mmCIF file of C-alpha atoms in Angstrom:
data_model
loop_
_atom_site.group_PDB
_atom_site.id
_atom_site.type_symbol
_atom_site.label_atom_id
_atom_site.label_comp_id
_atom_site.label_asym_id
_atom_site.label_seq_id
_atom_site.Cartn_x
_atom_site.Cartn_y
_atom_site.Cartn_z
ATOM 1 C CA UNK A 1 49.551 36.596 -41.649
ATOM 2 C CA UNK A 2 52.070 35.335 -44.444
ATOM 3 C CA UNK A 3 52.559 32.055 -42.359
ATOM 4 C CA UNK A 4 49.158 31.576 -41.173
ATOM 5 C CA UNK A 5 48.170 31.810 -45.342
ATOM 6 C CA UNK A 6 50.785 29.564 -46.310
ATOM 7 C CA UNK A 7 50.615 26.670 -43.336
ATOM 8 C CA UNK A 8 49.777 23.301 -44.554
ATOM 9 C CA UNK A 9 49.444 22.082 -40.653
ATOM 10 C CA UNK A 10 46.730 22.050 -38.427
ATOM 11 C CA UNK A 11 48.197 24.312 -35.961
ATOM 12 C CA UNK A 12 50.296 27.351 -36.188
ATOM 13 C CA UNK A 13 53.157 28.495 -33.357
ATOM 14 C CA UNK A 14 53.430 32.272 -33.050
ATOM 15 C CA UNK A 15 56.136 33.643 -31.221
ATOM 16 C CA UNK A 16 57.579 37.409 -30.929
ATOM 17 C CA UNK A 17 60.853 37.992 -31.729
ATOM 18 C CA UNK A 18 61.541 38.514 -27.853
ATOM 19 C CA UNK A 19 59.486 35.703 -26.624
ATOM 20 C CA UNK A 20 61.519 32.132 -24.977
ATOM 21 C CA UNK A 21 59.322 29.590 -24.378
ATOM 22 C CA UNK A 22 60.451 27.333 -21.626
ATOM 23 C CA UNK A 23 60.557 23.737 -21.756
ATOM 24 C CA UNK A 24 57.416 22.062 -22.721
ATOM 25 C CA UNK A 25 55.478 25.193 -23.317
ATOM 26 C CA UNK A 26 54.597 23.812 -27.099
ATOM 27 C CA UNK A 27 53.350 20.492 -25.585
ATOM 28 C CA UNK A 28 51.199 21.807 -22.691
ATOM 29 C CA UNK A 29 49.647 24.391 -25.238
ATOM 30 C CA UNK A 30 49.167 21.587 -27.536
ATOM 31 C CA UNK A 31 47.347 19.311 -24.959
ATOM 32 C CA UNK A 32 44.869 22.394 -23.548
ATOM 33 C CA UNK A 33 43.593 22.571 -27.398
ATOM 34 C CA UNK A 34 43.033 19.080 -27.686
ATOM 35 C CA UNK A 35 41.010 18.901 -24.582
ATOM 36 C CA UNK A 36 39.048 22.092 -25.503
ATOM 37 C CA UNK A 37 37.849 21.583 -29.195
ATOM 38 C CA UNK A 38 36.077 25.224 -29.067
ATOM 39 C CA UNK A 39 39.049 26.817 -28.278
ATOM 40 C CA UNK A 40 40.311 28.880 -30.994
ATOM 41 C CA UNK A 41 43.954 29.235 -29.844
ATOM 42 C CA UNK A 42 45.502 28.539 -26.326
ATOM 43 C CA UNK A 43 48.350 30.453 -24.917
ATOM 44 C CA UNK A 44 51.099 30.493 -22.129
ATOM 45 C CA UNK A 45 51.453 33.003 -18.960
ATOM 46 C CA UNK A 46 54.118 35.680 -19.827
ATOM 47 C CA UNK A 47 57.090 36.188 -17.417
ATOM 48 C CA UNK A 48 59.579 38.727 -17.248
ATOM 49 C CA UNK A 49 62.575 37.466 -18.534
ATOM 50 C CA UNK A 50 64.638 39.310 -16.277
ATOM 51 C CA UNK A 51 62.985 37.952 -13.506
ATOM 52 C CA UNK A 52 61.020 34.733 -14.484
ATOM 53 C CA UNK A 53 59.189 34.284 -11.285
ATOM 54 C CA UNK A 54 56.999 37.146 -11.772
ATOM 55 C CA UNK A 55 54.091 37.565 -14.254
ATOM 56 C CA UNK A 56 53.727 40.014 -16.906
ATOM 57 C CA UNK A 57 51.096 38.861 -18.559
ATOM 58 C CA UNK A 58 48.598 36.074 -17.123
ATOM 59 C CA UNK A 59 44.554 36.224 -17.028
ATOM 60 C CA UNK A 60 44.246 39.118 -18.922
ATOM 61 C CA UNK A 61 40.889 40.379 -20.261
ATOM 62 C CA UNK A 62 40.201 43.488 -22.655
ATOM 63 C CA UNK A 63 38.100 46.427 -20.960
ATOM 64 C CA UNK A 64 35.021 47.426 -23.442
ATOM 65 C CA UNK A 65 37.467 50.946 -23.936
ATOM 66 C CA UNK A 66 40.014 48.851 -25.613
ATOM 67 C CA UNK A 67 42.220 48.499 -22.654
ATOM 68 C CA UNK A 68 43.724 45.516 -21.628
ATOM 69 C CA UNK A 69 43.560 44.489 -17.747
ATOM 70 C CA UNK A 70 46.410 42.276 -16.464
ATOM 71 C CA UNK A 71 45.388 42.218 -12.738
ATOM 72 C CA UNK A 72 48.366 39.926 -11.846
ATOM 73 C CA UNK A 73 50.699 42.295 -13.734
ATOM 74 C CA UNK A 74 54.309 41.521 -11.063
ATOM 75 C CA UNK A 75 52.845 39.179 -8.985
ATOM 76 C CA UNK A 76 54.457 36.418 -7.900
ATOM 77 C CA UNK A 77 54.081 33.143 -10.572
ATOM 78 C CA UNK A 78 52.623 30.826 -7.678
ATOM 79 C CA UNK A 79 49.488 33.388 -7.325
ATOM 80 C CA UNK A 80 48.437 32.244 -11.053
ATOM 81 C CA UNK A 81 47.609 28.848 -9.951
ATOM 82 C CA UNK A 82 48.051 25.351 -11.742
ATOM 83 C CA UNK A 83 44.678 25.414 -13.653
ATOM 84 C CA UNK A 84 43.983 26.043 -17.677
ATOM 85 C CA UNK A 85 41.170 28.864 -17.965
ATOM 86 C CA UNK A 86 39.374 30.828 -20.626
ATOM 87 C CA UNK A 87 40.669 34.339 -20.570
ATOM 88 C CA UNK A 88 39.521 37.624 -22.148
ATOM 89 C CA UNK A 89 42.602 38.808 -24.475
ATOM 90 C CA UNK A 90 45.989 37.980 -24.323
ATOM 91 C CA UNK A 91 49.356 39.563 -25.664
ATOM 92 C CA UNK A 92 51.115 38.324 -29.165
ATOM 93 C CA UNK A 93 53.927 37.020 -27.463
ATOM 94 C CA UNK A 94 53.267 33.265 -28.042
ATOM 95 C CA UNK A 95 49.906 31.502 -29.819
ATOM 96 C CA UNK A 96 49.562 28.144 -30.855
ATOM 97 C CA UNK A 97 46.247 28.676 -33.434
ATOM 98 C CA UNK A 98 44.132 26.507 -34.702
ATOM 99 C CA UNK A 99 44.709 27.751 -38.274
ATOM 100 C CA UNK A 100 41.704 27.274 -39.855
ATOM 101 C CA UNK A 101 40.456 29.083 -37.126
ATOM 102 C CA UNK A 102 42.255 32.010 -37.435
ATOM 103 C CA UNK A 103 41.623 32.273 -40.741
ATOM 104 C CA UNK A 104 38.113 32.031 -40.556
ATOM 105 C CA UNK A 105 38.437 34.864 -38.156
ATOM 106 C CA UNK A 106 40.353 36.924 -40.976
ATOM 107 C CA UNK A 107 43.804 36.296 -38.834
ATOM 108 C CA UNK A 108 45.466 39.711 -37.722
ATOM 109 C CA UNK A 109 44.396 42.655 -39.342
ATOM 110 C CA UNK A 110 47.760 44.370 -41.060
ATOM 111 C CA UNK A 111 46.332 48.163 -40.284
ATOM 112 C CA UNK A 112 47.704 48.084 -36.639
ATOM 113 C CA UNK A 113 51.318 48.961 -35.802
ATOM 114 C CA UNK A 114 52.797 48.622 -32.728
ATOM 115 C CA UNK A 115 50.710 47.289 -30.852
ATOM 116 C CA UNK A 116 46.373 46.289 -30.532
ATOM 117 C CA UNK A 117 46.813 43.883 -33.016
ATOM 118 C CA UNK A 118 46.753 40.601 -30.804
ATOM 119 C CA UNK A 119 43.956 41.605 -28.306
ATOM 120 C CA UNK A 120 41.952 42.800 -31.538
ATOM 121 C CA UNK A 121 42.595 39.370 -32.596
ATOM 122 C CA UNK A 122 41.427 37.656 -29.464
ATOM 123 C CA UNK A 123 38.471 40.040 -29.659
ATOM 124 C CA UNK A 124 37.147 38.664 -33.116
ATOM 125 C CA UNK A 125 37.816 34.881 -31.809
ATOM 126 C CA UNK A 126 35.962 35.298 -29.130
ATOM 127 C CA UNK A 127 32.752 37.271 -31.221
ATOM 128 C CA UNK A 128 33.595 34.275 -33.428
ATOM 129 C CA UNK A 129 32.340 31.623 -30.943
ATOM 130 C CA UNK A 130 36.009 30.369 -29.911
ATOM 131 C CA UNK A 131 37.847 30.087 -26.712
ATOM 132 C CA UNK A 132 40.882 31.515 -25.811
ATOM 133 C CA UNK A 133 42.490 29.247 -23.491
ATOM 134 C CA UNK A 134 45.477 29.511 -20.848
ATOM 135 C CA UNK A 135 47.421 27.299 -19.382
ATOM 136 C CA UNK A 136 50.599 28.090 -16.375
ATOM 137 C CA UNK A 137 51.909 24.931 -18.198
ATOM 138 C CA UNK A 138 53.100 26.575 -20.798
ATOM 139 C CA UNK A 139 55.578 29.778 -20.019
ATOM 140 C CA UNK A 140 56.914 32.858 -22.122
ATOM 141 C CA UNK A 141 59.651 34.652 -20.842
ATOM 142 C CA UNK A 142 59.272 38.139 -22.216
ATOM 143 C CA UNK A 143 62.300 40.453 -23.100
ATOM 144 C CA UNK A 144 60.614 43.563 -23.232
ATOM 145 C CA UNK A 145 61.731 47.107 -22.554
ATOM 146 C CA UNK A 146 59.583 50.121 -21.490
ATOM 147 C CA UNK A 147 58.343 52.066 -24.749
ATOM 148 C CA UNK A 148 59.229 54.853 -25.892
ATOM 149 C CA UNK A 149 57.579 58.189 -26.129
ATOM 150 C CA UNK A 150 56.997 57.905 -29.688
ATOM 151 C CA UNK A 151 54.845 54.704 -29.648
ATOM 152 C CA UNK A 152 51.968 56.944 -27.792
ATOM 153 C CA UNK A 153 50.637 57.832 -31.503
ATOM 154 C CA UNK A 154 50.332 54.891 -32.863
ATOM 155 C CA UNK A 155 49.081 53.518 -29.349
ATOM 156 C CA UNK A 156 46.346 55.786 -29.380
ATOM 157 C CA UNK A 157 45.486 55.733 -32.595
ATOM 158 C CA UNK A 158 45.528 51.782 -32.376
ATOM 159 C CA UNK A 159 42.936 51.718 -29.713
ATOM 160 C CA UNK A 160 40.254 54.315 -31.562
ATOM 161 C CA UNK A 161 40.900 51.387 -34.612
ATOM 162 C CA UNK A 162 39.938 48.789 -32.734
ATOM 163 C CA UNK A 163 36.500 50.609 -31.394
ATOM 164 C CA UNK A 164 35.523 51.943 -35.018
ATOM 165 C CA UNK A 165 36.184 48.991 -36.476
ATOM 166 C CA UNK A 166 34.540 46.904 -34.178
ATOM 167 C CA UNK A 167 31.619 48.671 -32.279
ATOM 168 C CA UNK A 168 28.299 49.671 -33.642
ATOM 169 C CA UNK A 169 27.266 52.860 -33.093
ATOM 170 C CA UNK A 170 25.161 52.063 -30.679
ATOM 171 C CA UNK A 171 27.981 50.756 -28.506
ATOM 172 C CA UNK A 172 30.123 53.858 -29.285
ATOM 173 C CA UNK A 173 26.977 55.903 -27.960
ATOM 174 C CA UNK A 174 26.511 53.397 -24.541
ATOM 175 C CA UNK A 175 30.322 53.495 -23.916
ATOM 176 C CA UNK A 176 30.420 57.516 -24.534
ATOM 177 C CA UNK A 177 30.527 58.460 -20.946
ATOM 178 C CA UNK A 178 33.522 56.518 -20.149
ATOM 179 C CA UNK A 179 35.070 58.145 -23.278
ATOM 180 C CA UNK A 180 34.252 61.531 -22.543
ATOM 181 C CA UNK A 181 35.837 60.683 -18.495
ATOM 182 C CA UNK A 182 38.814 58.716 -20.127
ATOM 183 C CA UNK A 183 39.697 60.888 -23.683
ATOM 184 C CA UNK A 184 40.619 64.268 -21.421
ATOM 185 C CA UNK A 185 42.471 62.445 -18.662
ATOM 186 C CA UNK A 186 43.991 61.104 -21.554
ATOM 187 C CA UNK A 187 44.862 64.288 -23.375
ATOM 188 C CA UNK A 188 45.819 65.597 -20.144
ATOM 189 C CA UNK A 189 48.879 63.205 -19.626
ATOM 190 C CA UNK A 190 49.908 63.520 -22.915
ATOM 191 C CA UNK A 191 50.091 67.317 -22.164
ATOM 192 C CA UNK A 192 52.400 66.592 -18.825
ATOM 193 C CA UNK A 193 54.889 64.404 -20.961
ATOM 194 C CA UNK A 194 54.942 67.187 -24.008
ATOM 195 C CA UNK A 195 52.877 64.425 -26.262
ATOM 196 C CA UNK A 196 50.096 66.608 -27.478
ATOM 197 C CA UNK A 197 50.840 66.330 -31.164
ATOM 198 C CA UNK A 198 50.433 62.247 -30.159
ATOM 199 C CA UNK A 199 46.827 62.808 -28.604
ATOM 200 C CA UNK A 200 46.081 64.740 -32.343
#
């Protein structure tokens, strides 16, 4: 947020502390917003940096219980195929922004931690009017790790955020049978792994 206020260029590079972008990643994200002027920000496919031939992250989309779906999660990079679409969410590992774009769209909002952040960002871009654009000409290797326990607070916490924030009631009400499926499963895990307190 402090760069995107204080950027005097028309575009803005985001990139996590453990994302590499591999050679001409900046260009080909450059050239996908130039040919799509509605897109709000395009982004690259995210690879596993420990093994850069399979996907982490690549034509993601965010289910309506604030879940993101990465069906190509470890699949093979060739499966992605060589053309640019418009996809649902995406992670905050790279984005090149349009910045007055993102600030119209009140850029990230500083509440979250750890995590909800980005794919609440690519929500409100998208409820905006914008396109969120990705090309497999443009690559992040992602050094990741697995989390650790103590994320699952803020995690779930994160997601209930992003639905009060962001759904009308009447939504909340329409989406309340996959909550009242998905919350106890939920709690239920939490339970197995001695997270309780975390569901609380």
């Amino acid at each position: 947020n402090r760069a995107l206020a204080e950027a005097r260029r028309p575009f803005l590079l985001l990139v996590d502390a453990d994302g590499y972008l591999q050679p001409g990643a900046v260009d080909a994200l450059r050239i996908e917003l130039d040919r799509h002027p509605f897109a709000g920000a395009a982004v690259p496919i995210v690879v596993h940096e420990s093994d850069p031939q399979r996907i982490q992250y690549a034509s993601s989309d965010l289910h309506f219980i604030c879940e993101a779906i990465t069906t190509l999660a470890d699949r093979p990079v060739a499966e992605r195929g060589s053309d640019a679409t418009v996809i649902g969410t995406a992670p905050g590992v790279c984005f090149l922004l349009r910045t007055d774009v993102a600030r119209r769209v009140g850029g990230f909002d500083a509440r979250y931690f750890m995590g909800k952040e980005d794919g609440e960002f690519c929500y409100r871009l998208r409820l905006a009017g914008y396109d969120l654009i990705e090309t497999p000409h443009a690559v992040a290797e992602h050094g990741s790790r697995p989390r650790s326990t103590w994320l699952y607070r803020y995690q779930i916490r994160n997601r209930w955020h992003f639905m009060l924030r962001n759904y009308e009631l009447s939504t909340l009400l329409a989406i309340a049978p996959a909550l009242i499926l998905h919350e106890p499963l939920q709690l239920l895990a939490m339970v197995a792994q001695g997270e309780t307190r975390a569901w609380w």
